Amino acid sequence: MEGGGTKFVCAVGSGPDDIRDEIRFSTTSPNETLGRAIDFFQKHQPAAIGLASFGPLDLDPASPSYGHVTATPKPGWSNADILGPFRRAFDIPLAFELDVNAAAIGEYTWAPENRALDSLVYYTIGTGIGAGIIVNGQVVHGLTHPEAGHVRIPHDRSKDPFPGVCPFHGDCFEGLAAGPALAARWGQPGDSLPDEHPAWDLEAGYIAAALVNTILTLSPQRIVLGGGVMQRRYLFPLIRLKVKELLNGYVVSPVFEGDLGGYIVPPALGNRSGVLGALAMARATGDEQR
Ligand code: ZN
């Protein structure tokens, strides 16, 4: 199950080529939305379920609020218990993860070109910005979970006086570069702006700045950029160029000699990274507990 802020996707199967049933529905109240997901899975009696949810989430199994959403501005969902209703409804292995982490797992597990890697970062750049980080084949959790969408990046107010829209930080990465920031800065949604609009050069610069921090901090073997804003394919070559400019030849690897076309990439699974990642989580937790 991939539980997003606007829609939920539930699928049953063993992998991308074996999806036996799938439904999608709008995210309403926690009771109604989780109830629909539970009804769907009860019909299919799966051996295990992977639950991927929008966050922020409590992912610490030792915490009393493990499996809950924590502080979200989404009405009705603050402190909502995602895992609990599934635990009460099913006596099978359940895996629980942040949606963007599941998307990273999906790309890492199922995309043939990622099989040889042991590190990968998946960014979603859409209504919000987040990143799922895989290092040594494992999703990075840490104290809570990484919030790479809220890092600080250079903001030149003489070039871009827009103050940013993050309710917590104003002009953090998400505050400057998520879909709502594009819409607020330019007075129209990003997808209605033409390719030649100055919005995209600015946007690519912010994304490149964040990616360079990630490259220098984690040295991932590949970076996948998904989410609504990245539907603008024109952004990819711009971002790659700016990443190379910012690194200025400092990171030495055959990967950085070319145009980064194989390094900063769109999702191999399209918009299905999250739900297919949840399926990979279900398989892994089922194997562990068998
Ligand atoms: Zn922020």
Coordinates of N, CA and C and ligand atoms in Angstrom, one line a residue, residues 149-150 166-170 172-175, ligand 1:
G149 N 14.4 17.2 2.3 CA 13.7 18.3 1.6 C 13.8 19.6 2.3
H150 N 14.2 19.6 3.6 CA 14.2 20.9 4.4 C 15.6 21.4 4.6
C166 N 7.8 27.3 3.2 CA 7.8 26.3 4.3 C 7.2 26.9 5.6
P167 N 6.2 26.3 6.1 CA 5.6 26.8 7.4 C 6.6 26.8 8.5
F168 N 7.6 25.9 8.4 CA 8.6 25.8 9.5 C 9.9 26.6 9.3
H169 N 10.3 26.7 8.0 CA 11.6 27.3 7.7 C 11.6 28.4 6.7
G170 N 10.5 28.7 6.1 CA 10.4 29.8 5.1 C 11.2 29.3 3.8
C172 N 13.7 27.2 3.1 CA 14.5 25.9 3.0 C 14.3 25.4 1.5
F173 N 14.9 24.3 1.2 CA 14.8 23.7 -0.2 C 13.3 23.6 -0.6
E174 N 12.5 22.9 0.3 CA 11.1 22.7 0.0 C 10.4 24.0 -0.2
G175 N 10.7 25.0 0.7 CA 10.1 26.3 0.7 C 10.4 27.1 -0.5
Ligands
ZN1 ZN 11.3 23.5 5.6

